[in-house]
Amino acid sequence: MRLAGARLLDERDLSEVLAVLAADPVASCMVAARVEVAGLDPWRLGGEVWAYDHRALRGGRVDALCFAGPNLIPLRGDAAALRGFADRARRRGRMCSSLVGPSEQVLGLWEELSRDWGPAREVRPAQPLMALGGTPSVAPDPLVRPVRPDELDRYLPAAISMFIEEVGVDPCAEDGGASYRARVAELIAGGRAFARFEGGDVVYKAEIGAMSARVGQIQGVWVRPDRRGCGIGTAGTAAVADRLVRGLGRTASLYVNSYNEVAQAAYRRIGFAQVGEYATVLF
């Protein structure tokens, strides 16, 4: 299927898509984590993968790639490709809560879509993408551990507080929090939510939001306000990164807002280095 230069990919394109994702595993982690498990069938994938090229038939190199699901994630593409993706996105209608991914592609796509989809609630144009492939330089906090399923109700308030601080909206506003609670419960069940508890309360939390065969992306890092500035966040994130690198054999990655200099300094102390730049457009 072709539409304004953008075409919907299917299982026949899987090997080529996997090759594109493998070429930049850190930047592609969010999409690779889905495609490696579900393939390219939209029902199983929970979204569509689009390509843009000038070929009428399959079988050649995929030059541009975009995932359209809960988030719209353009991974590769020049100006012509971004125009093609924008046209297809407009025809499909906005079904995503954000645009996120490599900054050049995200900002270029947003330039094409902003007249129809704007105004955005917020545009974050520069978010350093960082990675760590070895032992953290900071000693991991031994009290940070995977959250147990029976601890969901104790963990959830911290997750909600983090979401409000980071995203600027209450995840419980639309459906009483049922969808967000289910997502957090899923992360806990998968052993991908981590916390340090003190007196039964969460003082540090983080999650592995996406995990491909090569990379795990850390998200939702949060320290209880009265414990900030004490090093808990640095040691806690070192513990999660160590679990990814030594325990799961992945590169640890994360992205951070450019204005959050405190967090960037902490991640650099752990051993993270910038490998790229993301941007996010929030709706």
PDB file of C-alpha atoms in Angstrom:
ATOM      1  CA  MET A   1       0.000   0.000   0.000  1.00  0.00           C
ATOM      2  CA  ARG A   2       1.359   3.409  -0.991  1.00  0.00           C
ATOM      3  CA  LEU A   3       0.092   6.821   0.097  1.00  0.00           C
ATOM      4  CA  ALA A   4       1.880  10.087  -0.717  1.00  0.00           C
ATOM      5  CA  GLY A   5       5.197   8.233  -0.869  1.00  0.00           C
ATOM      6  CA  ALA A   6       4.735   6.500   2.495  1.00  0.00           C
ATOM      7  CA  ARG A   7       3.864   2.833   2.512  1.00  0.00           C
ATOM      8  CA  LEU A   8       2.686   0.467   5.192  1.00  0.00           C
ATOM      9  CA  LEU A   9       5.185  -2.311   5.873  1.00  0.00           C
ATOM     10  CA  ASP A  10       4.310  -5.928   6.587  1.00  0.00           C
ATOM     11  CA  GLU A  11       6.060  -9.201   7.410  1.00  0.00           C
ATOM     12  CA  ARG A  12       7.699  -9.310   3.982  1.00  0.00           C
ATOM     13  CA  ASP A  13       9.727  -6.259   5.043  1.00  0.00           C
ATOM     14  CA  LEU A  14      10.733  -7.575   8.468  1.00  0.00           C
ATOM     15  CA  SER A  15      14.362  -8.473   7.759  1.00  0.00           C
ATOM     16  CA  GLU A  16      15.057  -5.047   6.256  1.00  0.00           C
ATOM     17  CA  VAL A  17      13.341  -3.231   9.132  1.00  0.00           C
ATOM     18  CA  LEU A  18      15.353  -5.211  11.677  1.00  0.00           C
ATOM     19  CA  ALA A  19      18.535  -4.244   9.826  1.00  0.00           C
ATOM     20  CA  VAL A  20      17.586  -0.552  10.007  1.00  0.00           C
ATOM     21  CA  LEU A  21      16.823  -0.825  13.719  1.00  0.00           C
ATOM     22  CA  ALA A  22      20.099  -2.654  14.382  1.00  0.00           C
ATOM     23  CA  ALA A  23      22.089   0.122  12.707  1.00  0.00           C
ATOM     24  CA  ASP A  24      21.316   2.454  15.640  1.00  0.00           C
ATOM     25  CA  PRO A  25      20.147   0.229  18.496  1.00  0.00           C
ATOM     26  CA  VAL A  26      20.066   2.944  21.176  1.00  0.00           C
ATOM     27  CA  ALA A  27      17.964   5.430  19.205  1.00  0.00           C
ATOM     28  CA  SER A  28      15.739   2.614  17.907  1.00  0.00           C
ATOM     29  CA  CYS A  29      15.162   0.835  21.220  1.00  0.00           C
ATOM     30  CA  MET A  30      11.506   1.795  21.681  1.00  0.00           C
ATOM     31  CA  VAL A  31      10.530   0.517  18.239  1.00  0.00           C
ATOM     32  CA  ALA A  32      12.875  -2.482  18.201  1.00  0.00           C
ATOM     33  CA  ALA A  33      11.451  -3.703  21.521  1.00  0.00           C
ATOM     34  CA  ARG A  34       8.041  -4.002  19.851  1.00  0.00           C
ATOM     35  CA  VAL A  35       9.072  -5.264  16.420  1.00  0.00           C
ATOM     36  CA  GLU A  36      11.382  -7.993  17.754  1.00  0.00           C
ATOM     37  CA  VAL A  37       8.456  -9.500  19.673  1.00  0.00           C
ATOM     38  CA  ALA A  38       5.459  -8.782  17.475  1.00  0.00           C
ATOM     39  CA  GLY A  39       6.844  -8.459  13.952  1.00  0.00           C
ATOM     40  CA  LEU A  40       5.123  -5.979  11.636  1.00  0.00           C
ATOM     41  CA  ASP A  41       1.518  -7.097  11.907  1.00  0.00           C
ATOM     42  CA  PRO A  42      -0.341  -3.979  13.147  1.00  0.00           C
ATOM     43  CA  TRP A  43      -2.681  -5.919  15.447  1.00  0.00           C
ATOM     44  CA  ARG A  44       0.136  -7.642  17.296  1.00  0.00           C
ATOM     45  CA  LEU A  45       2.447  -4.639  17.109  1.00  0.00           C
ATOM     46  CA  GLY A  46      -0.049  -2.137  18.447  1.00  0.00           C
ATOM     47  CA  GLY A  47       0.774   0.260  15.628  1.00  0.00           C
ATOM     48  CA  GLU A  48       2.047   0.555  12.085  1.00  0.00           C
ATOM     49  CA  VAL A  49       5.537   0.832  10.623  1.00  0.00           C
ATOM     50  CA  TRP A  50       5.867   3.056   7.564  1.00  0.00           C
ATOM     51  CA  ALA A  51       8.629   3.395   5.011  1.00  0.00           C
ATOM     52  CA  TYR A  52       9.223   6.091   2.460  1.00  0.00           C
ATOM     53  CA  ASP A  53      11.064   5.505  -0.781  1.00  0.00           C
ATOM     54  CA  HIS A  54      10.748   5.893  -4.503  1.00  0.00           C
ATOM     55  CA  ARG A  55      10.433   2.202  -5.264  1.00  0.00           C
ATOM     56  CA  ALA A  56       7.199   0.794  -6.616  1.00  0.00           C
ATOM     57  CA  LEU A  57       8.043  -2.686  -5.397  1.00  0.00           C
ATOM     58  CA  ARG A  58       9.515  -4.269  -2.301  1.00  0.00           C
ATOM     59  CA  GLY A  59      12.932  -5.834  -2.168  1.00  0.00           C
ATOM     60  CA  GLY A  60      15.283  -2.871  -1.920  1.00  0.00           C
ATOM     61  CA  ARG A  61      16.717  -0.849   0.935  1.00  0.00           C
ATOM     62  CA  VAL A  62      14.378   0.944   3.341  1.00  0.00           C
ATOM     63  CA  ASP A  63      15.623   4.540   3.350  1.00  0.00           C
ATOM     64  CA  ALA A  64      13.207   6.035   5.914  1.00  0.00           C
ATOM     65  CA  LEU A  65      11.219   4.547   8.783  1.00  0.00           C
ATOM     66  CA  CYS A  66       8.456   5.717  11.114  1.00  0.00           C
ATOM     67  CA  PHE A  67       6.423   3.934  13.812  1.00  0.00           C
ATOM     68  CA  ALA A  68       2.828   5.091  14.297  1.00  0.00           C
ATOM     69  CA  GLY A  69       1.259   3.832  17.503  1.00  0.00           C
ATOM     70  CA  PRO A  70       0.712   5.251  20.995  1.00  0.00           C
ATOM     71  CA  ASN A  71       3.628   7.517  20.075  1.00  0.00           C
ATOM     72  CA  LEU A  72       4.633   8.665  16.611  1.00  0.00           C
ATOM     73  CA  ILE A  73       8.335   7.825  16.278  1.00  0.00           C
ATOM     74  CA  PRO A  74      10.187   8.878  13.112  1.00  0.00           C
ATOM     75  CA  LEU A  75      13.544   7.094  13.162  1.00  0.00           C
ATOM     76  CA  ARG A  76      15.069   7.881   9.795  1.00  0.00           C
ATOM     77  CA  GLY A  77      14.212  10.092   6.860  1.00  0.00           C
ATOM     78  CA  ASP A  78      15.092  13.203   4.917  1.00  0.00           C
ATOM     79  CA  ALA A  79      12.792  16.170   4.284  1.00  0.00           C
ATOM     80  CA  ALA A  80      10.883  14.389   1.519  1.00  0.00           C
ATOM     81  CA  ALA A  81      10.326  11.351   3.718  1.00  0.00           C
ATOM     82  CA  LEU A  82       9.074  13.492   6.588  1.00  0.00           C
ATOM     83  CA  ARG A  83       6.593  15.172   4.253  1.00  0.00           C
ATOM     84  CA  GLY A  84       5.396  11.743   3.191  1.00  0.00           C
ATOM     85  CA  PHE A  85       5.036  10.577   6.800  1.00  0.00           C
ATOM     86  CA  ALA A  86       3.215  13.796   7.722  1.00  0.00           C
ATOM     87  CA  ASP A  87       0.743  13.330   4.880  1.00  0.00           C
ATOM     88  CA  ARG A  88      -0.015   9.793   5.924  1.00  0.00           C
ATOM     89  CA  ALA A  89      -0.333  10.837   9.580  1.00  0.00           C
ATOM     90  CA  ARG A  90      -2.797  13.603   8.669  1.00  0.00           C
ATOM     91  CA  ARG A  91      -4.930  11.199   6.659  1.00  0.00           C
ATOM     92  CA  ARG A  92      -4.863   8.648   9.465  1.00  0.00           C
ATOM     93  CA  GLY A  93      -5.723  11.261  12.113  1.00  0.00           C
ATOM     94  CA  ARG A  94      -3.843  11.937  15.316  1.00  0.00           C
ATOM     95  CA  MET A  95      -3.935   8.789  17.439  1.00  0.00           C
ATOM     96  CA  CYS A  96      -0.738   9.391  19.414  1.00  0.00           C
ATOM     97  CA  SER A  97      -0.015  11.211  22.670  1.00  0.00           C
ATOM     98  CA  SER A  98       3.380  12.479  21.506  1.00  0.00           C
ATOM     99  CA  LEU A  99       6.017  12.648  18.802  1.00  0.00           C
ATOM    100  CA  VAL A 100       9.311  11.325  20.118  1.00  0.00           C
ATOM    101  CA  GLY A 101      12.604  10.134  18.702  1.00  0.00           C
ATOM    102  CA  PRO A 102      15.758  11.524  17.061  1.00  0.00           C
ATOM    103  CA  SER A 103      15.500  15.309  17.238  1.00  0.00           C
ATOM    104  CA  GLU A 104      16.127  16.056  13.559  1.00  0.00           C
ATOM    105  CA  GLN A 105      13.323  13.747  12.450  1.00  0.00           C
ATOM    106  CA  VAL A 106      10.886  14.724  15.214  1.00  0.00           C
ATOM    107  CA  LEU A 107      11.293  18.470  14.709  1.00  0.00           C
ATOM    108  CA  GLY A 108      11.132  18.111  10.927  1.00  0.00           C
ATOM    109  CA  LEU A 109       7.967  16.029  11.161  1.00  0.00           C
ATOM    110  CA  TRP A 110       6.427  18.484  13.621  1.00  0.00           C
ATOM    111  CA  GLU A 111       7.147  21.359  11.244  1.00  0.00           C
ATOM    112  CA  GLU A 112       5.041  19.511   8.673  1.00  0.00           C
ATOM    113  CA  LEU A 113       2.231  18.614  11.103  1.00  0.00           C
ATOM    114  CA  SER A 114       2.025  21.632  13.391  1.00  0.00           C
ATOM    115  CA  ARG A 115      -0.559  23.525  11.320  1.00  0.00           C
ATOM    116  CA  ASP A 116      -2.971  20.594  11.489  1.00  0.00           C
ATOM    117  CA  TRP A 117      -2.121  19.084  14.872  1.00  0.00           C
ATOM    118  CA  GLY A 118      -0.983  22.152  16.791  1.00  0.00           C
ATOM    119  CA  PRO A 119      -0.635  23.802  19.078  1.00  0.00           C
ATOM    120  CA  ALA A 120       1.395  21.294  21.062  1.00  0.00           C
ATOM    121  CA  ARG A 121       1.088  21.269  24.825  1.00  0.00           C
ATOM    122  CA  GLU A 122       4.884  21.365  24.992  1.00  0.00           C
ATOM    123  CA  VAL A 123       7.859  20.957  22.656  1.00  0.00           C
ATOM    124  CA  ARG A 124      11.128  19.676  24.113  1.00  0.00           C
ATOM    125  CA  PRO A 125      13.558  20.188  21.243  1.00  0.00           C
ATOM    126  CA  ALA A 126      16.815  18.964  22.797  1.00  0.00           C
ATOM    127  CA  GLN A 127      17.010  15.859  24.977  1.00  0.00           C
ATOM    128  CA  PRO A 128      20.459  14.249  25.195  1.00  0.00           C
ATOM    129  CA  LEU A 129      20.275  10.516  24.474  1.00  0.00           C
ATOM    130  CA  MET A 130      22.772   8.741  26.720  1.00  0.00           C
ATOM    131  CA  ALA A 131      24.111   5.193  26.949  1.00  0.00           C
ATOM    132  CA  LEU A 132      26.236   3.033  29.220  1.00  0.00           C
ATOM    133  CA  GLY A 133      27.678  -0.281  28.106  1.00  0.00           C
ATOM    134  CA  GLY A 134      29.971  -1.134  31.012  1.00  0.00           C
ATOM    135  CA  THR A 135      30.175  -1.173  34.790  1.00  0.00           C
ATOM    136  CA  PRO A 136      28.783   2.006  36.409  1.00  0.00           C
ATOM    137  CA  SER A 137      31.362   4.384  37.875  1.00  0.00           C
ATOM    138  CA  VAL A 138      29.133   4.886  40.914  1.00  0.00           C
ATOM    139  CA  ALA A 139      28.482   2.075  43.384  1.00  0.00           C
ATOM    140  CA  PRO A 140      24.934   0.768  42.833  1.00  0.00           C
ATOM    141  CA  ASP A 141      22.519   1.211  45.727  1.00  0.00           C
ATOM    142  CA  PRO A 142      22.071  -2.302  47.193  1.00  0.00           C
ATOM    143  CA  LEU A 143      18.629  -1.336  48.539  1.00  0.00           C
ATOM    144  CA  VAL A 144      17.195  -0.707  45.058  1.00  0.00           C
ATOM    145  CA  ARG A 145      15.405  -3.862  43.959  1.00  0.00           C
ATOM    146  CA  PRO A 146      12.593  -5.055  41.669  1.00  0.00           C
ATOM    147  CA  VAL A 147       9.154  -4.147  42.954  1.00  0.00           C
ATOM    148  CA  ARG A 148       6.947  -7.108  43.890  1.00  0.00           C
ATOM    149  CA  PRO A 149       3.391  -7.392  42.530  1.00  0.00           C
ATOM    150  CA  ASP A 150       1.973  -7.139  46.057  1.00  0.00           C
ATOM    151  CA  GLU A 151       3.689  -3.739  46.416  1.00  0.00           C
ATOM    152  CA  LEU A 152       1.757  -2.078  43.572  1.00  0.00           C
ATOM    153  CA  ASP A 153      -0.341   0.103  45.865  1.00  0.00           C
ATOM    154  CA  ARG A 154       2.751   1.392  47.657  1.00  0.00           C
ATOM    155  CA  TYR A 155       4.640   1.991  44.417  1.00  0.00           C
ATOM    156  CA  LEU A 156       1.821   3.616  42.429  1.00  0.00           C
ATOM    157  CA  PRO A 157       1.704   7.010  44.258  1.00  0.00           C
ATOM    158  CA  ALA A 158       5.395   7.556  43.483  1.00  0.00           C
ATOM    159  CA  ALA A 159       4.812   6.622  39.835  1.00  0.00           C
ATOM    160  CA  ILE A 160       1.917   9.075  39.610  1.00  0.00           C
ATOM    161  CA  SER A 161       3.986  11.858  41.204  1.00  0.00           C
ATOM    162  CA  MET A 162       6.802  11.220  38.732  1.00  0.00           C
ATOM    163  CA  PHE A 163       4.402  11.306  35.779  1.00  0.00           C
ATOM    164  CA  ILE A 164       2.861  14.614  36.853  1.00  0.00           C
ATOM    165  CA  GLU A 165       6.293  16.181  37.386  1.00  0.00           C
ATOM    166  CA  GLU A 166       7.728  14.929  34.105  1.00  0.00           C
ATOM    167  CA  VAL A 167       4.783  15.079  31.700  1.00  0.00           C
ATOM    168  CA  GLY A 168       2.717  17.822  33.312  1.00  0.00           C
ATOM    169  CA  VAL A 169      -0.607  15.978  33.401  1.00  0.00           C
ATOM    170  CA  ASP A 170      -2.269  13.630  35.887  1.00  0.00           C
ATOM    171  CA  PRO A 171      -2.355  10.079  34.443  1.00  0.00           C
ATOM    172  CA  CYS A 172      -5.471   9.410  36.532  1.00  0.00           C
ATOM    173  CA  ALA A 173      -7.486  12.260  35.021  1.00  0.00           C
ATOM    174  CA  GLU A 174      -9.299  10.440  32.202  1.00  0.00           C
ATOM    175  CA  ASP A 175     -10.288   6.998  33.486  1.00  0.00           C
ATOM    176  CA  GLY A 176      -9.591   7.278  37.178  1.00  0.00           C
ATOM    177  CA  GLY A 177      -6.105   5.941  36.620  1.00  0.00           C
ATOM    178  CA  ALA A 178      -7.155   2.446  35.496  1.00  0.00           C
ATOM    179  CA  SER A 179      -5.023   2.469  32.334  1.00  0.00           C
ATOM    180  CA  TYR A 180      -1.966   3.868  34.094  1.00  0.00           C
ATOM    181  CA  ARG A 181      -2.337   1.424  36.962  1.00  0.00           C
ATOM    182  CA  ALA A 182      -2.497  -1.444  34.462  1.00  0.00           C
ATOM    183  CA  ARG A 183       0.665  -0.200  32.721  1.00  0.00           C
ATOM    184  CA  VAL A 184       2.562   0.086  36.005  1.00  0.00           C
ATOM    185  CA  ALA A 185       1.329  -3.361  37.068  1.00  0.00           C
ATOM    186  CA  GLU A 186       2.598  -4.741  33.745  1.00  0.00           C
ATOM    187  CA  LEU A 187       6.059  -3.278  34.338  1.00  0.00           C
ATOM    188  CA  ILE A 188       6.141  -4.712  37.856  1.00  0.00           C
ATOM    189  CA  ALA A 189       5.028  -8.149  36.652  1.00  0.00           C
ATOM    190  CA  GLY A 190       7.803  -8.088  34.057  1.00  0.00           C
ATOM    191  CA  GLY A 191      10.458  -7.305  36.670  1.00  0.00           C
ATOM    192  CA  ARG A 192      11.091  -3.897  35.087  1.00  0.00           C
ATOM    193  CA  ALA A 193      10.068  -1.563  37.944  1.00  0.00           C
ATOM    194  CA  PHE A 194      12.667  -0.798  40.623  1.00  0.00           C
ATOM    195  CA  ALA A 195      12.468   1.041  43.910  1.00  0.00           C
ATOM    196  CA  ARG A 196      14.109   1.739  47.217  1.00  0.00           C
ATOM    197  CA  PHE A 197      11.615   1.484  50.075  1.00  0.00           C
ATOM    198  CA  GLU A 198      12.094   3.132  53.449  1.00  0.00           C
ATOM    199  CA  GLY A 199       9.494   2.487  56.121  1.00  0.00           C
ATOM    200  CA  GLY A 200       7.210   1.080  53.455  1.00  0.00           C
ATOM    201  CA  ASP A 201       7.409   4.234  51.309  1.00  0.00           C
ATOM    202  CA  VAL A 202       9.162   4.689  47.971  1.00  0.00           C
ATOM    203  CA  VAL A 203      12.068   7.125  48.133  1.00  0.00           C
ATOM    204  CA  TYR A 204      13.531   6.204  44.723  1.00  0.00           C
ATOM    205  CA  LYS A 205      11.990   4.633  41.652  1.00  0.00           C
ATOM    206  CA  ALA A 206      12.787   3.930  38.004  1.00  0.00           C
ATOM    207  CA  GLU A 207      11.635   1.559  35.298  1.00  0.00           C
ATOM    208  CA  ILE A 208      12.966  -0.141  32.206  1.00  0.00           C
ATOM    209  CA  GLY A 209      10.336   1.186  29.849  1.00  0.00           C
ATOM    210  CA  ALA A 210      11.516  -0.525  26.657  1.00  0.00           C
ATOM    211  CA  MET A 211      13.921  -3.407  26.219  1.00  0.00           C
ATOM    212  CA  SER A 212      15.158  -4.756  22.921  1.00  0.00           C
ATOM    213  CA  ALA A 213      17.615  -7.596  22.389  1.00  0.00           C
ATOM    214  CA  ARG A 214      20.519  -5.158  22.773  1.00  0.00           C
ATOM    215  CA  VAL A 215      19.329  -2.106  24.723  1.00  0.00           C
ATOM    216  CA  GLY A 216      17.186  -1.274  27.737  1.00  0.00           C
ATOM    217  CA  GLN A 217      15.792   2.239  28.092  1.00  0.00           C
ATOM    218  CA  ILE A 218      15.474   3.577  31.645  1.00  0.00           C
ATOM    219  CA  GLN A 219      12.537   5.872  32.312  1.00  0.00           C
ATOM    220  CA  GLY A 220      10.578   7.410  35.162  1.00  0.00           C
ATOM    221  CA  VAL A 221      13.537   8.176  37.412  1.00  0.00           C
ATOM    222  CA  TRP A 222      12.171   9.846  40.563  1.00  0.00           C
ATOM    223  CA  VAL A 223      13.385  10.674  44.060  1.00  0.00           C
ATOM    224  CA  ARG A 224      11.026  11.711  46.838  1.00  0.00           C
ATOM    225  CA  PRO A 225      11.380  15.512  47.188  1.00  0.00           C
ATOM    226  CA  ASP A 226      12.625  15.442  50.789  1.00  0.00           C
ATOM    227  CA  ARG A 227      15.439  13.040  49.830  1.00  0.00           C
ATOM    228  CA  ARG A 228      16.736  14.883  46.781  1.00  0.00           C
ATOM    229  CA  GLY A 229      20.320  16.095  46.745  1.00  0.00           C
ATOM    230  CA  CYS A 230      21.518  13.163  48.876  1.00  0.00           C
ATOM    231  CA  GLY A 231      22.849  10.953  46.076  1.00  0.00           C
ATOM    232  CA  ILE A 232      19.948   8.503  46.226  1.00  0.00           C
ATOM    233  CA  GLY A 233      19.019   9.135  42.599  1.00  0.00           C
ATOM    234  CA  THR A 234      22.560   8.636  41.323  1.00  0.00           C
ATOM    235  CA  ALA A 235      23.167   5.402  43.229  1.00  0.00           C
ATOM    236  CA  GLY A 236      19.674   4.148  42.434  1.00  0.00           C
ATOM    237  CA  THR A 237      20.036   4.718  38.707  1.00  0.00           C
ATOM    238  CA  ALA A 238      23.456   3.070  38.834  1.00  0.00           C
ATOM    239  CA  ALA A 239      21.707   0.017  40.309  1.00  0.00           C
ATOM    240  CA  VAL A 240      19.158  -0.128  37.486  1.00  0.00           C
ATOM    241  CA  ALA A 241      21.870   0.397  34.861  1.00  0.00           C
ATOM    242  CA  ASP A 242      23.975  -2.335  36.459  1.00  0.00           C
ATOM    243  CA  ARG A 243      20.998  -4.703  36.305  1.00  0.00           C
ATOM    244  CA  LEU A 244      20.651  -3.985  32.603  1.00  0.00           C
ATOM    245  CA  VAL A 245      24.340  -4.268  31.734  1.00  0.00           C
ATOM    246  CA  ARG A 246      25.562  -7.099  33.949  1.00  0.00           C
ATOM    247  CA  GLY A 247      22.303  -8.848  34.744  1.00  0.00           C
ATOM    248  CA  LEU A 248      20.532  -8.678  31.395  1.00  0.00           C
ATOM    249  CA  GLY A 249      23.409  -8.186  28.952  1.00  0.00           C
ATOM    250  CA  ARG A 250      22.048  -4.959  27.480  1.00  0.00           C
ATOM    251  CA  THR A 251      23.332  -1.466  26.942  1.00  0.00           C
ATOM    252  CA  ALA A 252      21.609   0.876  29.396  1.00  0.00           C
ATOM    253  CA  SER A 253      20.150   4.014  27.846  1.00  0.00           C
ATOM    254  CA  LEU A 254      18.012   7.000  28.773  1.00  0.00           C
ATOM    255  CA  TYR A 255      17.197  10.471  27.542  1.00  0.00           C
ATOM    256  CA  VAL A 256      16.919  13.611  29.620  1.00  0.00           C
ATOM    257  CA  ASN A 257      15.712  17.172  29.127  1.00  0.00           C
ATOM    258  CA  SER A 258      18.546  19.528  28.195  1.00  0.00           C
ATOM    259  CA  TYR A 259      17.533  21.983  30.915  1.00  0.00           C
ATOM    260  CA  ASN A 260      17.871  19.335  33.633  1.00  0.00           C
ATOM    261  CA  GLU A 261      21.547  19.904  34.242  1.00  0.00           C
ATOM    262  CA  VAL A 262      21.471  18.224  37.656  1.00  0.00           C
ATOM    263  CA  ALA A 263      20.209  14.950  36.167  1.00  0.00           C
ATOM    264  CA  GLN A 264      22.678  15.115  33.286  1.00  0.00           C
ATOM    265  CA  ALA A 265      25.582  15.565  35.700  1.00  0.00           C
ATOM    266  CA  ALA A 266      24.376  12.608  37.777  1.00  0.00           C
ATOM    267  CA  TYR A 267      24.127  10.367  34.724  1.00  0.00           C
ATOM    268  CA  ARG A 268      27.605  11.363  33.593  1.00  0.00           C
ATOM    269  CA  ARG A 269      28.953  10.473  37.041  1.00  0.00           C
ATOM    270  CA  ILE A 270      27.421   7.028  36.643  1.00  0.00           C
ATOM    271  CA  GLY A 271      29.252   6.645  33.330  1.00  0.00           C
ATOM    272  CA  PHE A 272      26.569   7.484  30.772  1.00  0.00           C
ATOM    273  CA  ALA A 273      27.811   9.287  27.663  1.00  0.00           C
ATOM    274  CA  GLN A 274      25.751  11.168  25.111  1.00  0.00           C
ATOM    275  CA  VAL A 275      25.297   9.212  21.885  1.00  0.00           C
ATOM    276  CA  GLY A 276      22.593  11.266  20.212  1.00  0.00           C
ATOM    277  CA  GLU A 277      19.755  13.699  20.773  1.00  0.00           C
ATOM    278  CA  TYR A 278      16.028  13.151  21.083  1.00  0.00           C
ATOM    279  CA  ALA A 279      13.134  15.597  20.900  1.00  0.00           C
ATOM    280  CA  THR A 280       9.569  15.231  22.184  1.00  0.00           C
ATOM    281  CA  VAL A 281       6.346  16.974  21.207  1.00  0.00           C
ATOM    282  CA  LEU A 282       3.610  16.484  23.815  1.00  0.00           C
ATOM    283  CA  PHE A 283      -0.095  16.757  23.018  1.00  0.00           C
TER     284      PHE A 283
END
